[in-house]
Short mmCIF file of C-alpha atoms and ligand atoms in Angstrom, two decimals:
data_model
loop_
_atom_site.label_atom_id
_atom_site.label_comp_id
_atom_site.label_asym_id
_atom_site.label_seq_id
_atom_site.Cartn_x
_atom_site.Cartn_y
_atom_site.Cartn_z
CA MET A 172 -34.16 -12.59 -29.31
CA SER A 173 -32.01 -14.77 -31.46
CA LEU A 174 -30.82 -13.82 -34.91
CA ILE A 175 -32.83 -16.58 -36.53
CA GLN A 176 -36.03 -15.31 -34.89
CA LEU A 177 -35.33 -11.81 -36.17
CA VAL A 178 -34.79 -13.02 -39.71
CA GLY A 179 -37.90 -15.23 -39.50
CA GLU A 180 -40.01 -12.41 -38.27
CA TYR A 181 -38.81 -10.18 -41.08
CA LEU A 182 -39.57 -12.77 -43.75
CA PHE A 183 -43.03 -13.57 -42.34
CA THR A 184 -43.92 -9.91 -41.97
CA GLN A 185 -42.93 -9.42 -45.57
CA ARG A 186 -45.10 -12.32 -46.67
CA THR A 187 -48.05 -11.19 -44.51
CA LYS A 188 -47.92 -7.78 -46.15
CA ASP A 189 -47.83 -9.27 -49.66
CA ASP A 190 -50.73 -11.63 -48.93
CA GLN A 191 -52.69 -8.88 -47.27
CA ARG A 192 -52.25 -6.65 -50.30
CA ILE A 193 -53.45 -9.37 -52.71
CA ALA A 194 -56.37 -10.39 -50.50
CA GLU A 195 -57.48 -6.79 -50.05
CA ALA A 196 -57.30 -6.11 -53.78
CA LEU A 197 -59.36 -9.24 -54.57
CA SER A 198 -61.97 -8.50 -51.87
CA GLU A 199 -62.45 -5.03 -53.23
CA GLN A 200 -62.75 -6.34 -56.75
CA PHE A 201 -65.34 -8.96 -55.73
CA GLY A 202 -67.53 -6.57 -53.67
CA ASP A 203 -70.19 -5.91 -56.38
CA ASP A 204 -69.82 -9.32 -58.03
CA MET A 205 -70.96 -10.94 -54.77
CA VAL A 206 -74.22 -9.02 -54.74
CA TYR A 207 -75.35 -10.62 -58.01
CA PHE A 208 -73.00 -13.51 -57.41
CA ASP A 209 -71.31 -13.64 -60.80
CA ALA A 210 -69.54 -16.94 -60.07
CA PRO A 211 -67.70 -17.43 -63.42
CA LYS A 212 -66.31 -13.92 -63.24
CA ILE A 213 -65.15 -14.33 -59.64
CA TYR A 214 -63.71 -17.74 -60.38
CA ALA A 215 -61.79 -16.45 -63.42
CA ALA A 216 -60.28 -13.53 -61.51
CA ALA A 217 -59.44 -15.69 -58.48
CA LEU A 218 -57.89 -18.38 -60.63
CA GLU A 219 -55.71 -15.87 -62.41
CA THR A 220 -54.32 -14.59 -59.10
CA ALA A 221 -53.95 -18.12 -57.68
CA ARG A 222 -51.95 -19.26 -60.71
CA ALA A 223 -49.78 -16.20 -60.74
CA GLU A 224 -49.01 -16.42 -57.03
CA GLN A 225 -49.07 -20.22 -56.73
CA SER A 226 -51.68 -19.83 -54.05
CA ARG A 227 -55.32 -20.77 -53.51
CA VAL A 228 -58.33 -18.50 -53.24
CA LEU A 229 -61.63 -19.40 -51.54
CA VAL A 230 -64.65 -17.15 -51.62
CA LEU A 231 -67.16 -17.86 -48.84
CA ASP A 232 -70.65 -16.48 -48.44
CA PRO A 233 -71.49 -14.82 -45.09
CA LEU A 234 -72.46 -18.25 -43.72
CA CYS A 235 -68.93 -19.56 -44.41
CA VAL A 236 -69.97 -21.88 -47.20
CA VAL A 237 -67.40 -22.10 -49.94
CA GLN A 238 -68.83 -20.62 -53.15
CA VAL A 239 -65.68 -20.45 -55.21
CA ASP A 240 -62.57 -22.57 -54.81
CA THR A 241 -59.73 -22.12 -57.27
CA ASP A 242 -58.90 -25.78 -56.70
CA SER A 243 -62.59 -26.72 -57.18
CA ARG A 244 -62.53 -29.17 -54.27
CA MET A 245 -64.39 -27.56 -51.41
CA ASN A 246 -67.39 -25.96 -53.14
CA GLY A 247 -70.45 -26.15 -50.93
CA THR A 248 -68.62 -27.10 -47.74
CA ARG A 249 -68.18 -24.87 -44.75
CA PHE A 250 -64.81 -23.40 -43.95
CA ILE A 251 -64.44 -21.86 -40.52
CA THR A 252 -61.13 -21.03 -39.03
CA ALA A 253 -60.29 -18.52 -36.29
CA GLU A 254 -59.47 -15.94 -38.95
CA VAL A 255 -62.76 -16.35 -40.81
CA ASP A 256 -64.64 -16.25 -37.52
CA ARG A 257 -62.97 -12.98 -36.65
CA VAL A 258 -63.94 -11.40 -39.95
CA ILE A 259 -67.57 -12.40 -39.43
CA ARG A 260 -67.87 -11.50 -35.77
CA GLU A 261 -65.62 -8.44 -35.53
CA GLY A 262 -65.26 -7.33 -39.14
CA LYS A 263 -61.48 -7.48 -38.91
CA SER A 264 -59.05 -9.18 -41.28
CA ASP A 265 -56.79 -11.78 -39.74
CA TYR A 266 -53.84 -13.94 -40.56
CA GLY A 267 -52.75 -17.34 -39.28
CA PHE A 268 -50.17 -20.01 -39.96
CA TYR A 269 -50.98 -23.70 -40.00
CA ASP A 270 -48.77 -26.68 -39.99
CA VAL A 271 -50.60 -29.10 -42.21
CA GLY A 272 -49.15 -31.95 -40.19
CA ASP A 273 -50.97 -30.92 -37.03
CA ALA A 274 -53.99 -29.03 -38.33
CA GLY A 275 -56.58 -30.39 -35.88
CA THR A 276 -59.82 -30.52 -37.84
CA TYR A 277 -60.10 -33.01 -40.63
CA TRP A 278 -61.68 -30.68 -43.16
CA LEU A 279 -59.07 -28.01 -42.53
CA ARG A 280 -56.32 -30.48 -42.91
CA ALA A 281 -57.87 -31.80 -46.07
CA ALA A 282 -58.21 -28.29 -47.40
CA LEU A 283 -54.65 -27.34 -46.66
CA SER A 284 -52.89 -30.58 -47.52
CA ALA A 285 -54.58 -30.69 -50.85
CA PHE A 286 -52.67 -27.57 -51.63
CA SER A 287 -49.36 -28.09 -49.80
CA PRO A 288 -47.20 -31.12 -49.43
CA VAL A 289 -47.81 -32.94 -46.19
CA ASP A 290 -46.21 -31.43 -43.06
CA ALA A 291 -45.78 -28.10 -44.83
CA MET A 292 -46.53 -24.71 -43.34
CA THR A 293 -49.42 -22.81 -44.79
CA GLY A 294 -50.60 -19.24 -44.27
CA VAL A 295 -54.32 -18.40 -44.19
CA TYR A 296 -55.47 -14.84 -44.75
CA ALA A 297 -59.12 -13.93 -44.28
CA HIS A 298 -60.61 -10.65 -45.47
CA GLY A 299 -64.16 -9.43 -45.60
CA ILE A 300 -65.89 -8.69 -48.93
CA TYR A 301 -68.18 -5.68 -48.62
CA ALA A 302 -70.77 -4.10 -50.89
CA GLY A 303 -72.26 -0.79 -49.78
CA GLY A 304 -70.85 -1.28 -46.27
CA GLN A 305 -72.56 -4.69 -45.98
CA LEU A 306 -70.59 -7.93 -45.53
CA THR A 307 -71.35 -10.00 -48.60
CA GLY A 308 -68.70 -12.67 -48.19
CA VAL A 309 -65.25 -13.65 -46.93
CA LEU A 310 -62.19 -14.02 -49.07
CA VAL A 311 -59.74 -16.66 -47.87
CA TYR A 312 -56.32 -16.46 -49.36
CA ILE A 313 -54.15 -19.49 -48.70
CA SER A 314 -50.45 -19.23 -49.44
CA GLN A 315 -47.56 -21.53 -49.04
CA VAL A 316 -44.97 -20.44 -46.46
CA GLN A 317 -43.00 -23.65 -46.48
CA GLU A 318 -40.25 -22.02 -48.50
CA ILE A 319 -39.80 -19.38 -45.81
CA TYR A 320 -39.39 -22.14 -43.26
CA GLU A 321 -36.95 -23.88 -45.49
CA SER A 322 -34.86 -20.81 -46.05
CA LEU A 323 -34.94 -20.18 -42.30
CA ARG A 324 -33.71 -23.71 -41.70
CA ASP A 325 -31.04 -23.10 -44.29
CA ILE A 326 -29.94 -19.90 -42.54
CA GLN A 327 -29.95 -21.76 -39.24
CA LEU A 328 -27.65 -24.42 -40.71
CA ARG A 329 -25.35 -21.77 -42.09
CA ILE A 330 -25.19 -20.03 -38.71
CA LEU A 331 -24.42 -23.36 -37.06
CA PHE A 332 -21.71 -24.02 -39.62
CA TRP A 333 -20.07 -20.66 -38.99
CA LEU A 334 -20.39 -21.13 -35.26
CA VAL A 335 -18.41 -24.35 -35.55
CA ILE A 336 -15.78 -22.60 -37.70
CA VAL A 337 -15.52 -19.70 -35.24
CA ALA A 338 -15.27 -22.11 -32.31
CA ALA A 339 -12.46 -23.97 -34.06
CA ALA A 340 -10.69 -20.68 -34.80
CA VAL A 341 -11.06 -19.62 -31.16
CA MET A 342 -9.54 -22.92 -30.07
CA VAL A 343 -6.58 -22.46 -32.42
CA VAL A 344 -6.00 -18.90 -31.18
CA ASN A 345 -6.32 -20.13 -27.63
CA MET A 346 -3.68 -22.78 -28.19
CA PHE A 347 -1.40 -20.19 -29.77
CA VAL A 348 -1.85 -17.84 -26.81
CA LEU A 349 -1.23 -20.75 -24.45
CA ARG A 350 2.00 -21.62 -26.21
CA THR A 351 3.40 -18.11 -26.55
CA ILE A 352 2.16 -16.37 -23.43
CA THR A 353 0.70 -18.57 -20.74
CA ARG A 354 3.20 -21.42 -20.84
CA PRO A 355 6.36 -19.25 -20.70
CA ILE A 356 4.86 -17.26 -17.81
CA SER A 357 4.02 -20.35 -15.84
CA GLU A 358 7.45 -21.83 -16.52
CA LEU A 359 9.10 -18.63 -15.34
CA ASN A 360 6.84 -18.62 -12.33
CA GLU A 361 7.85 -22.17 -11.50
CA GLY A 362 11.54 -21.23 -11.81
CA ILE A 363 11.11 -18.26 -9.50
CA THR A 364 9.25 -20.39 -6.98
CA ARG A 365 12.01 -22.99 -7.03
CA MET A 366 14.63 -20.32 -6.60
CA SER A 367 12.80 -18.67 -3.72
CA ARG A 368 12.76 -22.08 -2.04
CA GLY A 369 16.56 -22.02 -2.23
CA ASP A 370 17.11 -24.13 -5.33
CA LEU A 371 19.61 -21.95 -7.16
CA SER A 372 20.02 -24.46 -9.98
CA ALA A 373 16.57 -23.50 -11.31
CA ARG A 374 16.62 -22.57 -15.01
CA VAL A 375 13.83 -22.00 -17.51
CA ASN A 376 13.57 -22.86 -21.21
CA VAL A 377 14.33 -20.02 -23.59
CA ARG A 378 12.17 -20.28 -26.72
CA GLY A 379 11.98 -17.87 -29.62
CA LYS A 380 13.00 -14.23 -29.61
CA ASN A 381 10.13 -12.36 -27.98
CA GLU A 382 10.03 -10.44 -24.70
CA PHE A 383 9.37 -13.62 -22.77
CA ALA A 384 12.51 -15.23 -24.13
CA GLY A 385 14.40 -12.11 -23.03
CA LEU A 386 12.87 -12.35 -19.60
CA ALA A 387 13.68 -16.05 -19.38
CA SER A 388 17.30 -15.58 -20.34
CA ALA A 389 17.60 -12.68 -17.88
CA PHE A 390 16.22 -14.98 -15.21
CA ASN A 391 18.69 -17.70 -16.21
CA SER A 392 21.70 -15.44 -16.07
CA MET A 393 20.54 -14.06 -12.74
CA SER A 394 20.15 -17.52 -11.21
CA GLU A 395 23.47 -18.60 -12.71
CA ARG A 396 25.17 -15.63 -11.11
CA LEU A 397 23.47 -16.31 -7.79
CA GLU A 398 24.51 -19.95 -7.94
CA GLN A 399 28.09 -18.95 -8.65
CA LEU A 400 28.05 -16.45 -5.82
CA ASP A 401 26.66 -19.06 -3.50
CA LYS A 402 29.36 -21.52 -4.52
CA SER A 403 32.18 -19.01 -4.12
CA ARG A 404 30.84 -17.98 -0.73
CA ASN A 405 30.82 -21.60 0.42
CA GLN A 406 34.28 -22.04 -1.00
CA PHE A 407 35.45 -18.94 0.83
CA VAL A 408 34.05 -20.09 4.16
CA SER A 409 35.56 -23.55 3.78
CA ASN A 410 38.94 -22.12 2.76
CA ALA A 411 38.92 -19.66 5.63
CA SER A 412 38.08 -22.39 8.15
CA HIS A 413 40.82 -24.55 6.75
CA GLU A 414 43.38 -21.76 7.00
CA LEU A 415 42.39 -21.04 10.58
CA LYS A 416 42.44 -24.70 11.52
CA THR A 417 46.05 -25.27 10.53
CA PRO A 418 47.69 -22.89 13.04
CA LEU A 419 45.20 -23.95 15.70
CA SER A 420 46.10 -27.62 15.44
CA THR A 421 49.81 -26.81 15.34
CA MET A 422 49.41 -24.84 18.54
CA LYS A 423 47.44 -27.64 20.17
CA ILE A 424 50.19 -30.15 19.46
CA LEU A 425 52.87 -27.77 20.78
CA ILE A 426 50.97 -26.97 23.96
CA GLU A 427 50.05 -30.62 24.65
CA THR A 428 53.71 -31.61 24.27
CA LEU A 429 54.62 -28.89 26.77
CA LEU A 430 51.90 -29.96 29.21
CA TYR A 431 52.96 -33.58 29.32
CA GLN A 432 56.73 -33.07 29.51
CA ASP A 433 58.26 -34.43 32.68
CA PRO A 434 60.51 -33.03 33.98
CA ILE A 435 60.02 -29.57 32.51
CA ASP A 436 62.81 -28.62 30.12
CA PRO A 437 63.14 -24.80 30.15
CA GLY A 438 64.99 -24.74 26.80
CA MET A 439 62.29 -26.77 25.00
CA THR A 440 59.51 -24.78 26.67
CA LYS A 441 60.94 -21.52 25.38
CA GLU A 442 61.37 -22.93 21.89
CA PHE A 443 57.79 -24.27 21.77
CA LEU A 444 56.31 -21.07 23.17
CA THR A 445 58.17 -19.12 20.48
CA ASP A 446 56.52 -21.38 17.88
CA VAL A 447 53.11 -20.87 19.50
CA ASN A 448 53.72 -17.13 19.38
CA LYS A 449 54.51 -17.39 15.64
CA GLU A 450 51.30 -19.30 15.02
CA ILE A 451 49.34 -16.66 16.88
CA ASP A 452 50.94 -14.00 14.66
CA ARG A 453 49.87 -16.02 11.63
CA LEU A 454 46.32 -16.36 12.90
CA ASN A 455 46.26 -12.65 13.57
CA ARG A 456 47.36 -11.91 10.04
CA ILE A 457 44.76 -14.19 8.47
CA VAL A 458 41.98 -12.74 10.58
CA SER A 459 42.94 -9.16 9.80
CA ASP A 460 43.22 -9.99 6.07
CA LEU A 461 39.78 -11.58 6.20
CA LEU A 462 38.38 -8.53 7.97
CA THR A 463 39.88 -6.29 5.28
CA LEU A 464 38.24 -8.39 2.55
CA VAL A 465 34.87 -8.45 4.31
CA ASN A 466 35.15 -4.71 4.70
CA ILE A 467 35.79 -4.29 0.97
CA ASP A 468 32.98 -6.71 0.07
CA SER A 469 30.37 -4.97 2.15
CA GLY A 470 31.30 -1.68 0.55
CA ALA A 471 32.25 -0.31 3.94
CA MET A 472 35.82 0.43 2.84
CA LYS A 473 36.27 4.17 2.68
CA LEU A 474 39.18 5.71 0.82
CA ASN A 475 40.84 8.68 2.47
CA LEU A 476 41.95 10.26 -0.78
CA THR A 477 44.79 12.78 -0.66
CA ASP A 478 47.29 14.01 -3.23
CA LEU A 479 49.87 11.32 -2.82
CA ASP A 480 53.41 11.17 -4.19
CA ILE A 481 53.46 7.56 -5.38
CA ALA A 482 57.21 7.70 -6.19
CA GLY A 483 57.98 8.68 -2.61
CA LEU A 484 55.69 5.96 -1.31
CA LEU A 485 57.41 3.33 -3.46
CA GLN A 486 60.85 4.35 -2.19
CA GLU A 487 59.61 4.22 1.39
CA GLN A 488 58.31 0.65 0.99
CA VAL A 489 61.53 -0.46 -0.72
CA LYS A 490 63.46 0.88 2.26
CA ARG A 491 61.09 -0.90 4.63
CA LEU A 492 61.59 -4.24 2.90
CA ALA A 493 65.33 -3.89 2.38
CA PRO A 494 66.20 -5.90 5.52
CA LEU A 495 63.95 -8.79 4.40
CA ALA A 496 65.57 -8.75 0.96
CA ARG A 497 69.04 -8.77 2.48
CA GLU A 498 68.05 -11.64 4.75
CA ASN A 499 66.88 -13.63 1.72
CA GLY A 500 69.97 -12.79 -0.29
CA ILE A 501 68.09 -10.72 -2.83
CA GLU A 502 69.15 -7.48 -4.44
CA LEU A 503 66.29 -4.97 -4.16
CA GLU A 504 66.53 -1.67 -6.06
CA CYS A 505 64.26 1.17 -7.02
CA THR A 506 64.30 3.65 -9.91
CA ALA A 507 62.11 6.66 -9.27
CA GLY A 508 62.58 10.18 -10.57
CA GLY A 509 60.65 13.20 -9.32
CA ALA A 510 57.36 13.18 -7.50
CA ILE A 511 54.36 11.63 -9.28
CA VAL A 512 51.10 12.67 -7.70
CA VAL A 513 48.00 10.48 -7.71
CA PRO A 514 44.81 10.85 -5.72
CA GLY A 515 45.08 7.94 -3.30
CA ASP A 516 44.67 6.55 0.18
CA PRO A 517 48.25 6.43 1.59
CA LEU A 518 47.67 3.48 3.97
CA LYS A 519 45.89 1.36 1.35
CA LEU A 520 48.36 2.02 -1.48
CA GLN A 521 51.21 1.36 0.93
CA GLN A 522 49.61 -2.05 1.59
CA VAL A 523 49.40 -2.69 -2.16
CA ILE A 524 53.06 -1.93 -2.86
CA TYR A 525 54.26 -3.72 0.26
CA ASN A 526 52.34 -6.88 -0.69
CA VAL A 527 53.60 -6.99 -4.26
CA ILE A 528 57.27 -6.39 -3.33
CA ASP A 529 56.88 -8.88 -0.44
CA ASN A 530 55.70 -11.50 -2.95
CA ALA A 531 58.57 -10.69 -5.31
CA ILE A 532 61.08 -11.27 -2.51
CA LYS A 533 59.27 -14.37 -1.19
CA TYR A 534 59.03 -16.10 -4.56
CA THR A 535 62.56 -15.32 -5.74
CA PRO A 536 65.35 -17.69 -4.81
CA ARG A 537 68.55 -16.50 -3.10
CA GLY A 538 70.82 -14.49 -5.42
CA GLY A 539 67.90 -13.08 -7.42
CA GLU A 540 66.92 -9.49 -8.08
CA VAL A 541 63.85 -7.33 -7.59
CA HIS A 542 63.50 -4.08 -9.56
CA CYS A 543 60.94 -1.44 -8.77
CA SER A 544 60.22 1.60 -10.95
CA VAL A 545 57.59 4.26 -11.40
CA ALA A 546 56.97 6.55 -14.37
CA ARG A 547 54.25 8.61 -16.01
CA SER A 548 52.57 7.30 -19.11
CA GLY A 549 49.78 9.40 -20.54
CA ARG A 550 47.18 10.02 -17.84
CA MET A 551 48.54 7.17 -15.74
CA ALA A 552 51.23 6.53 -13.17
CA VAL A 553 52.83 3.17 -14.01
CA ILE A 554 54.51 1.19 -11.24
CA ARG A 555 56.51 -1.90 -12.22
CA ILE A 556 57.77 -4.52 -9.80
CA ALA A 557 59.88 -7.11 -11.59
CA ASP A 558 61.69 -10.09 -10.12
CA THR A 559 63.98 -12.79 -11.46
CA GLY A 560 62.13 -15.44 -9.47
CA GLU A 561 60.48 -18.75 -10.18
CA GLY A 562 57.64 -17.28 -12.23
CA ILE A 563 53.98 -18.34 -12.34
CA PRO A 564 52.69 -21.12 -14.62
CA GLU A 565 50.39 -19.83 -17.36
CA GLU A 566 47.40 -21.83 -16.17
CA ASP A 567 47.69 -20.31 -12.66
CA LEU A 568 48.05 -16.73 -13.84
CA PRO A 569 44.30 -16.00 -14.18
CA HIS A 570 43.70 -17.24 -10.61
CA ILE A 571 46.40 -15.54 -8.56
CA PHE A 572 43.98 -12.74 -7.56
CA ASP A 573 41.45 -15.27 -6.23
CA ARG A 574 41.08 -15.55 -2.50
CA PHE A 575 43.29 -18.21 -0.86
CA TYR A 576 44.82 -19.09 -4.23
CA ARG A 577 48.42 -20.27 -4.06
CA VAL A 578 50.37 -21.71 -6.92
CA ASP A 579 52.32 -24.13 -4.79
CA LYS A 580 50.01 -24.95 -1.92
CA ALA A 581 52.50 -26.81 0.29
CA ARG A 582 55.45 -24.49 0.00
CA SER A 583 53.53 -21.25 0.30
CA ARG A 584 52.22 -22.26 3.69
CA GLU A 585 55.81 -22.70 4.82
CA THR A 586 56.65 -19.20 3.62
CA GLY A 587 53.70 -17.99 5.64
CA GLY A 588 51.37 -17.03 2.80
CA THR A 589 47.59 -17.50 2.94
CA GLY A 590 46.84 -16.47 -0.64
CA LEU A 591 44.82 -13.42 0.40
CA GLY A 592 47.48 -10.78 -0.32
CA LEU A 593 46.89 -10.31 -4.06
CA SER A 594 43.09 -10.38 -3.80
CA ILE A 595 43.27 -7.49 -1.34
CA VAL A 596 45.76 -5.72 -3.62
CA LYS A 597 43.46 -6.02 -6.62
CA GLN A 598 40.41 -4.72 -4.76
CA ILE A 599 42.32 -1.67 -3.52
CA VAL A 600 43.80 -0.89 -6.95
CA MET A 601 40.37 -1.22 -8.57
CA SER A 602 38.76 1.05 -6.00
CA HIS A 603 41.34 3.68 -7.03
CA GLY A 604 40.24 3.30 -10.65
CA GLY A 605 43.49 1.54 -11.56
CA THR A 606 44.55 -1.83 -12.97
CA ILE A 607 47.08 -4.50 -12.05
CA THR A 608 48.49 -6.91 -14.63
CA PRO A 609 50.87 -9.79 -14.06
CA GLU A 610 53.29 -11.06 -16.70
CA SER A 611 55.35 -14.10 -16.00
CA THR A 612 57.78 -16.52 -17.59
CA LEU A 613 58.23 -19.75 -15.71
CA GLY A 614 61.78 -19.96 -14.29
CA LYS A 615 62.66 -16.45 -15.48
CA GLY A 616 60.63 -14.12 -13.35
CA THR A 617 57.44 -12.14 -12.87
CA THR A 618 56.52 -8.51 -13.46
CA PHE A 619 53.50 -6.81 -11.91
CA THR A 620 52.39 -3.59 -13.57
CA ILE A 621 50.14 -1.31 -11.56
CA GLN A 622 48.51 1.65 -13.31
CA LEU A 623 46.87 4.42 -11.30
CA PRO A 624 45.14 7.46 -12.76
CA LEU A 625 47.12 10.66 -12.22
CA ALA A 626 45.77 13.64 -10.37
CA ASN A 627 44.40 16.26 -12.76
CA LYS A 628 46.93 18.76 -14.16
CA LYS A 629 46.29 21.55 -11.68
CA SER A 630 47.22 19.60 -8.58
CA GLU A 631 50.17 18.04 -10.37
CA GLU A 632 51.92 21.34 -11.01
N1 ATP B 735 56.22 -12.47 -7.74
C1 ATP B 735 55.73 -13.70 -7.74
N2 ATP B 735 56.42 -14.73 -8.28
C2 ATP B 735 55.92 -15.97 -8.28
N3 ATP B 735 54.71 -16.31 -7.77
C3 ATP B 735 53.99 -15.33 -7.22
C4 ATP B 735 54.43 -13.98 -7.18
N4 ATP B 735 53.49 -13.23 -6.58
C5 ATP B 735 52.46 -14.08 -6.27
N5 ATP B 735 52.75 -15.33 -6.66
C6 ATP B 735 51.90 -16.52 -6.53
O1 ATP B 735 50.59 -16.08 -6.32
C7 ATP B 735 50.04 -16.62 -5.13
C8 ATP B 735 49.11 -15.64 -4.50
O2 ATP B 735 49.79 -14.56 -3.96
P1 ATP B 735 49.23 -13.81 -2.69
O3 ATP B 735 50.08 -12.66 -2.37
O4 ATP B 735 47.80 -13.57 -2.93
O5 ATP B 735 49.33 -14.91 -1.58
P2 ATP B 735 50.53 -15.33 -0.66
O6 ATP B 735 51.70 -14.48 -0.94
O7 ATP B 735 50.69 -16.79 -0.84
O8 ATP B 735 49.93 -15.07 0.74
P3 ATP B 735 49.77 -13.67 1.50
O9 ATP B 735 50.21 -12.62 0.56
O10 ATP B 735 48.33 -13.60 1.81
O11 ATP B 735 50.61 -13.80 2.68
C9 ATP B 735 51.22 -16.94 -4.29
O12 ATP B 735 50.93 -17.99 -3.41
C10 ATP B 735 52.26 -17.34 -5.32
O13 ATP B 735 52.13 -18.69 -5.65
MG1 MG B 736 51.55 -12.33 -0.82
#
């Protein structure tokens, strides 16, 4: 049941009760007057009520002929409606509503419209008038219910008005929700879909400062990182292929020259085969460096940590490289006091120190010097490898630990470098919890400082 029906029913019930009360009171009052039919008295009482209530009172005799009409228009005519009929036949009061506009019978319409404006709703209440238990007449009380209809229509309009307002508000809220929740989610969803299809350049818009903006910027930084990783992986593969290709093509040229020589020159053959052998060594080195890096990347590198005297290890490597230094006309010296113990993997740290001293010798011209030293500083062992070499330009310094990075591409290949040495060094030092820092002045020299955490006090003493 709708709200408007509920309200209507309440109002009509209220009105029915009021009308019933008035009609009952009048019928009771007129009971004896009907026996002697004191018309002026009945008329006066009925008129008083009709004026006060703005209604109309008819008093019918048992044959439904109007005896008293407060409007004095229907005296002597018959007035039979369903309600009056019910009072006469069944002795029960009844109530009915009539729309004057469609009241079927002419006389009824005339009766009602005389009282109400045309097309108005009218209520008709019929009640028996009794004297000594005998029906002596019927009281018809006609009241106007148009105002109830009008107020109902008014309420209906108000409800409609509020419905429109609420609908508009719902639409506004909906738009707000769409903007702040649904749209960011669908944008994010689109980004994720693009990324899962392999488009790593997918980014989403970051709006505002709510959780969705946080999510969006997390997504953006994730896809940025992935894109970078993808790029550096491609770069790595292309660099690696390039490095492998160079010795291979050199070998091909050497071998083809050998194949087509006629007659065979034993001296040249030996020389070329020596070159081929060198290229194979180079290939071997590149491949094993690459394997080391892949090993580190996949996290498969295991450190065999022991208490290691890093001063002893440094001296050992200096001794090992002394012949190379001599060959290159470089003075190589080492200052190391007593033992300095760090927890470390001997083979890996040996590779670190070898690589850095090897670089220092390689990139220092004849007549230069390379100084190595190790000392304790706080909770760290500090290893310094300083050379008086060519130095590294400032703009190259941040890149020297990158894979395949060489400052002077052409010359380094001659000296046999692939640019993998320092990236391996850095990974090993970091896996020991240490740091490596280069300092360089172009034309003056370079110093690499490696810091490794010392073993705890107990094992040191
Ligand atoms: N002590 C140094 N003085 C000047 N330049 C250096 C020094 N050490 C490294 N570099 C520069 O840094 C680059 C990278 O060094 P890295 O050891 O990674 O590669 P490489 O020596 O060229 O090759 P690899 O060590 O793999 O044989 C070198 O090519 C060189 O240009
Ligand atoms: Mg090197």
